[in-house]
Tab-separated table of C-alpha atoms in Angstrom:
chain	number	residue	atom	x	y	z
A	18	MET	CA	70.733	112.154	71.712
A	19	LEU	CA	67.521	110.482	72.793
A	20	GLU	CA	66.941	106.945	73.629
A	21	GLU	CA	63.803	105.141	74.695
A	22	ASN	CA	63.274	102.433	77.329
A	23	VAL	CA	66.743	102.357	78.839
A	24	LYS	CA	67.257	100.312	81.976
A	25	ILE	CA	68.122	102.477	84.903
A	26	SER	CA	70.162	99.573	86.094
A	27	GLU	CA	72.556	100.327	83.140
A	28	LEU	CA	72.773	104.039	84.176
A	29	THR	CA	73.550	103.530	87.835
A	30	THR	CA	76.433	101.955	89.705
A	31	MET	CA	74.130	99.947	92.042
A	32	LYS	CA	72.674	98.180	88.877
A	33	ILE	CA	69.129	98.314	90.152
A	34	GLY	CA	66.037	99.802	88.447
A	35	GLY	CA	63.542	99.246	85.657
A	36	PRO	CA	63.318	101.015	82.345
A	37	ALA	CA	63.432	104.834	81.961
A	38	ARG	CA	60.896	105.815	79.300
A	39	TYR	CA	63.325	108.315	77.678
A	40	VAL	CA	67.014	109.191	78.344
A	41	ALA	CA	68.523	112.482	76.827
A	42	GLU	CA	72.235	113.136	76.884
A	43	ILE	CA	73.025	116.872	77.229
A	44	GLU	CA	76.342	118.079	76.064
A	45	GLU	CA	75.520	121.950	75.941
A	46	ALA	CA	73.528	123.947	78.403
A	47	GLY	CA	71.560	125.251	75.415
A	48	GLU	CA	69.962	121.824	74.962
A	49	ILE	CA	68.237	121.768	78.213
A	50	ALA	CA	65.269	123.739	77.225
A	51	LYS	CA	64.614	121.482	74.252
A	52	TRP	CA	64.435	118.408	76.223
A	53	LEU	CA	62.274	120.075	78.882
A	54	ASP	CA	59.834	121.270	76.103
A	55	PHE	CA	59.786	117.520	74.950
A	56	ALA	CA	59.000	116.264	78.344
A	57	ALA	CA	56.288	118.955	78.739
A	58	GLU	CA	54.605	118.060	75.432
A	59	LYS	CA	54.354	114.399	76.570
A	60	GLN	CA	53.364	115.559	80.064
A	61	LEU	CA	56.258	113.575	81.652
A	62	PRO	CA	58.472	114.405	84.725
A	63	THR	CA	62.171	114.842	84.368
A	64	PHE	CA	65.130	113.657	86.447
A	65	VAL	CA	68.661	114.912	86.281
A	66	MET	CA	71.588	112.444	86.554
A	67	GLY	CA	75.319	112.595	86.282
A	68	GLY	CA	77.305	109.339	86.580
A	69	GLY	CA	74.606	107.438	88.489
A	70	ALA	CA	76.942	106.748	91.450
A	71	ASN	CA	74.488	108.113	94.076
A	72	ILE	CA	71.249	107.005	92.452
A	73	ILE	CA	68.905	104.155	93.286
A	74	GLY	CA	66.362	103.058	90.721
A	75	ARG	CA	63.025	101.532	91.460
A	76	ASP	CA	61.665	98.299	89.933
A	77	GLU	CA	58.879	100.103	88.231
A	78	GLY	CA	61.427	102.285	86.405
A	79	PHE	CA	60.818	106.050	85.670
A	80	ASP	CA	57.939	107.035	83.454
A	81	GLY	CA	59.623	110.277	82.344
A	82	VAL	CA	62.687	111.813	80.829
A	83	VAL	CA	66.157	111.256	82.406
A	84	LEU	CA	68.430	114.239	81.595
A	85	LEU	CA	72.016	113.000	81.631
A	86	CYS	CA	74.650	115.772	82.134
A	87	ARG	CA	77.444	115.361	79.726
A	88	ILE	CA	78.690	118.965	79.640
A	89	ARG	CA	82.486	119.040	79.499
A	90	GLY	CA	85.068	121.631	79.987
A	91	PHE	CA	87.981	122.872	82.131
A	92	GLU	CA	88.867	126.530	81.981
A	93	ILE	CA	91.368	128.402	84.102
A	94	ILE	CA	89.688	131.713	85.020
A	95	LYS	CA	92.505	133.061	87.228
A	96	GLN	CA	95.850	131.759	88.391
A	97	THR	CA	98.538	133.239	90.554
A	98	THR	CA	101.545	131.742	92.352
A	99	ARG	CA	99.289	130.900	95.361
A	100	GLU	CA	95.808	130.336	93.955
A	101	ILE	CA	93.803	128.943	91.021
A	102	THR	CA	90.188	129.552	90.033
A	103	VAL	CA	88.739	127.115	87.478
A	104	ARG	CA	85.383	126.751	85.741
A	105	VAL	CA	84.440	123.021	85.216
A	106	GLY	CA	81.673	121.448	83.261
A	107	GLY	CA	79.102	119.520	85.257
A	108	GLY	CA	79.679	116.413	83.147
A	109	GLU	CA	83.373	116.079	83.895
A	110	VAL	CA	84.483	113.179	86.014
A	111	LEU	CA	85.147	114.450	89.546
A	112	ASP	CA	88.275	112.244	90.109
A	113	ASP	CA	89.798	113.623	86.794
A	114	ILE	CA	89.525	117.197	88.027
A	115	VAL	CA	90.950	116.192	91.442
A	116	LYS	CA	93.959	114.655	89.593
A	117	ILE	CA	94.606	117.768	87.523
A	118	LEU	CA	94.564	120.189	90.457
A	119	CYS	CA	96.576	117.885	92.715
A	120	GLU	CA	99.346	117.526	90.080
A	121	ARG	CA	99.488	121.299	89.986
A	122	GLY	CA	100.044	121.427	93.746
A	123	TYR	CA	96.660	122.882	94.855
A	124	THR	CA	95.009	121.503	98.040
A	125	GLY	CA	91.521	121.245	98.981
A	126	MET	CA	90.340	118.225	96.994
A	127	GLU	CA	92.847	115.506	97.486
A	128	GLY	CA	90.610	113.809	100.009
A	129	LEU	CA	87.982	113.405	97.278
A	130	THR	CA	90.259	111.144	95.339
A	131	SER	CA	88.462	108.039	93.728
A	132	ILE	CA	85.027	109.243	94.691
A	133	PRO	CA	82.905	108.097	91.773
A	134	GLY	CA	80.524	110.598	89.943
A	135	THR	CA	80.588	113.906	88.015
A	136	MET	CA	81.543	117.323	88.973
A	137	GLY	CA	78.003	118.599	88.637
A	138	ALA	CA	76.744	115.995	91.089
A	139	ALA	CA	79.358	116.919	93.690
A	140	PRO	CA	77.633	120.051	95.103
A	141	VAL	CA	74.301	118.392	95.196
A	142	GLN	CA	75.123	116.218	98.229
A	143	ASN	CA	78.263	118.188	99.157
A	144	VAL	CA	80.524	115.249	98.610
A	145	GLY	CA	83.341	114.859	101.145
A	146	ALA	CA	85.905	112.428	102.542
A	147	TYR	CA	88.976	112.458	104.727
A	148	GLY	CA	88.100	115.848	106.279
A	149	GLN	CA	87.370	117.681	102.999
A	150	GLU	CA	84.113	118.713	101.386
A	151	ILE	CA	83.458	120.228	98.076
A	152	CYS	CA	81.875	123.252	99.798
A	153	GLN	CA	85.289	124.252	101.074
A	154	VAL	CA	86.667	124.953	97.569
A	155	LEU	CA	83.526	125.832	95.657
A	156	GLU	CA	82.872	129.484	94.753
A	157	LYS	CA	79.878	129.299	92.452
A	158	VAL	CA	77.394	126.902	90.927
A	159	GLU	CA	76.021	127.717	87.472
A	160	CYS	CA	72.488	126.133	86.925
A	161	TYR	CA	69.607	126.094	84.471
A	162	ASP	CA	66.504	126.826	86.402
A	163	MET	CA	64.052	124.263	85.084
A	164	GLU	CA	61.020	126.183	86.526
A	165	ALA	CA	61.844	129.669	85.572
A	166	ARG	CA	63.530	128.524	82.438
A	167	GLY	CA	66.806	130.397	82.516
A	168	MET	CA	70.344	130.304	83.758
A	169	ARG	CA	71.065	131.070	87.444
A	170	THR	CA	74.293	131.362	89.518
A	171	PHE	CA	74.520	130.541	93.213
A	172	THR	CA	77.268	131.638	95.408
A	173	ASN	CA	78.764	129.186	97.905
A	174	GLU	CA	76.588	130.810	100.694
A	175	GLU	CA	73.463	130.590	98.715
A	176	CYS	CA	73.926	126.795	98.261
A	177	GLY	CA	72.986	125.966	101.807
A	178	PHE	CA	75.773	123.488	102.319
A	179	ALA	CA	75.732	121.126	105.302
A	180	TYR	CA	76.647	117.448	105.770
A	181	ARG	CA	75.566	115.733	102.627
A	182	LYS	CA	73.011	118.489	102.048
A	183	SER	CA	72.447	121.551	99.830
A	184	ILE	CA	69.436	123.384	98.360
A	185	PHE	CA	69.802	121.083	95.410
A	186	ASN	CA	68.848	117.906	97.334
A	187	GLN	CA	66.922	119.350	100.360
A	188	GLY	CA	63.964	121.697	100.824
A	189	PRO	CA	61.448	123.275	98.387
A	190	GLU	CA	63.990	123.760	95.511
A	191	ALA	CA	65.416	120.233	95.496
A	192	GLY	CA	65.439	118.820	91.878
A	193	ARG	CA	64.710	122.221	90.412
A	194	TYR	CA	68.149	123.022	88.970
A	195	PHE	CA	70.263	121.393	86.340
A	196	ILE	CA	73.998	122.069	87.274
A	197	THR	CA	75.952	122.946	84.057
A	198	HIS	CA	79.238	124.283	85.598
A	199	VAL	CA	80.991	124.783	88.890
A	200	VAL	CA	83.594	127.322	89.804
A	201	LEU	CA	86.315	126.151	92.142
A	202	LYS	CA	89.081	128.118	94.066
A	203	LEU	CA	92.026	126.329	95.541
A	204	LYS	CA	95.239	127.396	97.110
A	205	LYS	CA	98.820	126.067	96.938
A	206	GLY	CA	99.619	124.182	100.128
A	207	GLN	CA	98.998	120.883	101.774
A	208	MET	CA	96.798	119.058	104.364
A	209	LYS	CA	97.911	119.079	107.968
A	210	PRO	CA	97.906	116.176	110.429
A	211	PRO	CA	96.399	114.507	112.211
A	212	PHE	CA	94.519	112.860	109.425
A	213	TYR	CA	91.483	110.699	109.190
A	214	THR	CA	92.355	107.421	110.996
A	215	SER	CA	92.689	105.025	108.106
A	216	LEU	CA	94.631	107.706	106.070
A	217	GLN	CA	96.832	108.445	109.163
A	218	ARG	CA	97.540	104.775	109.590
A	219	TYR	CA	98.597	104.350	105.934
A	220	LEU	CA	100.897	107.335	106.046
A	221	GLU	CA	102.614	106.018	109.270
A	222	GLU	CA	102.977	102.528	108.054
A	223	HIS	CA	104.652	103.792	104.861
A	224	ASN	CA	106.648	106.464	106.667
A	225	ILE	CA	105.222	109.136	104.452
A	226	LYS	CA	105.958	112.680	105.682
A	227	ASP	CA	105.323	114.473	102.437
A	228	TYR	CA	101.764	115.854	102.630
A	229	SER	CA	101.672	117.354	99.216
A	230	PRO	CA	98.347	117.145	97.281
A	231	GLU	CA	99.879	114.526	94.917
A	232	LYS	CA	101.319	112.357	97.779
A	233	ILE	CA	97.968	112.516	99.824
A	234	ARG	CA	96.026	111.877	96.723
A	235	PHE	CA	98.057	108.628	96.097
A	236	ALA	CA	97.667	107.699	99.715
A	237	VAL	CA	93.882	108.198	99.616
A	238	ALA	CA	93.645	106.124	96.523
A	239	GLN	CA	95.531	103.271	98.193
A	240	VAL	CA	93.309	103.389	101.140
A	241	ARG	CA	90.126	103.528	99.239
A	242	GLU	CA	91.411	100.689	96.985
A	243	THR	CA	91.403	98.376	100.091
A	244	LYS	CA	87.913	99.488	101.207
A	245	MET	CA	85.841	100.289	98.138
A	246	PRO	CA	84.373	97.894	95.578
A	247	ASP	CA	85.720	98.122	92.014
A	248	LEU	CA	82.717	99.455	90.206
A	249	ARG	CA	83.879	97.754	87.070
A	250	PHE	CA	83.186	94.358	88.654
A	251	GLU	CA	80.998	94.992	91.630
A	252	ALA	CA	77.663	96.889	91.788
A	253	SER	CA	77.508	99.415	94.622
A	254	ALA	CA	76.332	102.994	95.399
A	255	GLY	CA	79.386	103.490	97.669
A	256	SER	CA	78.683	104.750	101.119
A	257	PHE	CA	74.999	103.741	101.714
A	258	PHE	CA	74.340	105.280	105.071
A	259	LYS	CA	75.041	108.824	106.343
A	260	ASN	CA	77.230	109.282	109.428
A	261	ILE	CA	75.474	110.498	112.654
A	262	TYR	CA	76.049	113.823	114.211
A	263	LEU	CA	75.608	114.271	117.927
A	264	SER	CA	75.391	117.175	120.413
A	265	ASP	CA	78.090	117.255	123.144
A	266	LYS	CA	75.695	115.758	125.632
A	267	GLU	CA	74.679	112.964	123.251
A	268	ALA	CA	78.232	112.338	122.425
A	269	GLU	CA	79.147	111.971	126.134
A	270	SER	CA	76.322	109.486	126.584
A	271	ALA	CA	77.367	107.542	123.484
A	272	ARG	CA	81.044	107.251	124.657
A	273	ALA	CA	79.729	106.021	128.071
A	274	LYS	CA	78.119	103.170	126.169
A	275	GLY	CA	81.353	102.226	124.410
A	276	ILE	CA	80.432	103.803	121.087
A	277	GLU	CA	83.240	105.366	119.105
A	278	VAL	CA	82.727	109.125	118.683
A	279	TRP	CA	85.274	111.305	117.020
A	280	ARG	CA	85.376	115.173	116.685
A	281	GLU	CA	85.908	116.977	113.395
A	282	ASN	CA	85.643	120.705	112.812
A	283	GLY	CA	84.023	120.966	116.332
A	284	GLN	CA	81.382	118.376	115.666
A	285	ASN	CA	80.810	114.982	117.207
A	286	ILE	CA	80.398	112.163	114.607
A	287	VAL	CA	79.586	108.499	114.923
A	288	ASN	CA	80.692	106.504	111.884
A	289	SER	CA	77.681	104.509	110.711
A	290	GLY	CA	80.103	101.926	109.358
A	291	TRP	CA	81.377	101.312	112.986
A	292	LEU	CA	77.778	100.868	114.192
A	293	ILE	CA	77.002	98.272	111.272
A	294	GLN	CA	80.263	96.468	112.022
A	295	HIS	CA	79.707	96.301	115.759
A	296	ALA	CA	76.128	95.164	115.174
A	297	GLY	CA	77.667	91.976	113.657
A	298	LEU	CA	76.549	92.691	110.118
A	299	SER	CA	79.946	92.955	108.308
A	300	GLY	CA	80.273	90.486	105.529
A	301	ARG	CA	76.749	89.254	105.851
A	302	THR	CA	74.297	88.974	102.745
A	303	PHE	CA	70.687	89.919	103.022
A	304	TYR	CA	68.296	89.354	99.918
A	305	GLY	CA	71.351	89.372	97.612
A	306	VAL	CA	72.781	92.603	99.140
A	307	ARG	CA	76.219	92.147	100.960
A	308	VAL	CA	77.491	94.323	103.733
A	309	SER	CA	81.200	94.847	102.833
A	310	ASP	CA	83.654	93.194	105.182
A	311	LYS	CA	86.208	95.865	104.344
A	312	ALA	CA	84.077	98.916	104.953
A	313	SER	CA	80.634	98.239	106.446
A	314	LEU	CA	79.174	101.455	105.255
A	315	ILE	CA	79.264	99.848	101.745
A	316	LEU	CA	76.521	97.708	100.405
A	317	ILE	CA	77.234	95.552	97.362
A	318	ASN	CA	74.651	94.201	95.025
A	319	ASP	CA	75.674	90.647	94.571
A	320	SER	CA	72.458	89.070	93.424
A	321	ALA	CA	69.487	91.361	94.371
A	322	ARG	CA	66.605	90.830	92.076
A	323	GLY	CA	65.590	94.392	92.289
A	324	TYR	CA	64.730	97.412	94.488
A	325	SER	CA	62.490	95.237	96.696
A	326	ASP	CA	65.399	93.070	97.696
A	327	LEU	CA	67.513	96.207	98.415
A	328	ALA	CA	64.657	97.747	100.500
A	329	ARG	CA	64.411	94.593	102.655
A	330	ALA	CA	68.224	94.426	103.112
A	331	ARG	CA	68.261	98.064	104.167
A	332	GLU	CA	65.561	97.767	106.750
A	333	ARG	CA	67.235	94.640	108.168
A	334	ILE	CA	70.431	96.520	108.769
A	335	VAL	CA	68.641	99.656	110.073
A	336	TRP	CA	66.603	97.612	112.418
A	337	ALA	CA	69.610	95.696	113.718
A	338	VAL	CA	71.710	98.830	114.338
A	339	GLU	CA	68.751	100.658	115.991
A	340	LYS	CA	68.071	97.635	118.270
A	341	LYS	CA	71.643	97.478	119.506
A	342	PHE	CA	72.631	101.147	119.671
A	343	GLY	CA	69.437	103.146	119.478
A	344	PHE	CA	70.552	105.165	116.310
A	345	ARG	CA	68.390	104.995	113.232
A	346	LEU	CA	70.591	105.114	110.030
A	347	GLU	CA	69.686	107.244	107.144
A	348	GLN	CA	70.186	106.326	103.473
A	349	GLU	CA	72.534	108.481	101.499
A	350	PRO	CA	71.876	107.675	97.736
A	351	VAL	CA	68.883	109.378	96.225
A	352	GLU	CA	66.008	107.310	94.863
A	353	MET	CA	64.372	108.039	91.536
A	354	THR	CA	60.698	108.752	92.032
């Protein structure tokens, strides 16, 4: 299906962006070539999008063809008493897949509960939360190579995963691939404490000692509900700034200045939300963009007139944090260009 002059603000959860010249919904991998040919005939660029939860549109819109991934499917490739391997369509909702696997007792994705977006978008920025990342359970990514015009499969190692990074959003091949399916491998089991601070607090307050995937999924959902905006009623791209990773020497210096640094998987991390909060910005509104008073890493579009307002709000926040702490925040959502 092809539509013309669709507002990007209607395709993204931040609700910002002018018109996209064309939008094509793709339900089968075999359709991709057709719409690439269409774009080539009109000499227009393309942009691949899933659920629009991590995308920021510009006021001028996108003079090209937006390719919406709507490829569905959930196939069990292999299952034993201890492990399961599944192949999932890139257009499936991430949280739906998390739910299915948690209900079956498989661990590795319960921390990703309630993260908005599609399965195909998850490897792009290596989504993660509560100590888990999609790269920890991902075996393969099946893609359509939009330059070479053919299908290609990447192993986990070939994806170049790092914090909020992969070959799909960083480096010379960024934007080259349309992810059609992902292959996941999970094991029976459960997460082990200590947990991420807010999750640990919830479990202790509710005297929960059952750490099965279903129980942790429920707890994560409850914690996120107290922090995250309801995208049905509030416009937001979720976590707007990346956390900051420090060397041991930098971490020691930061702690000496009273900055909260935690260690996870042998790495030193400063929560950008903590920096924003302690810069006195929580709950404040800049140019129609509000810094959440529940989770300062979240920016909510209350009344921004467009991208220009968001850009000014972002720079105001970045400037305030850098002035107080010396750290320059980096935006997480991708901008359509």
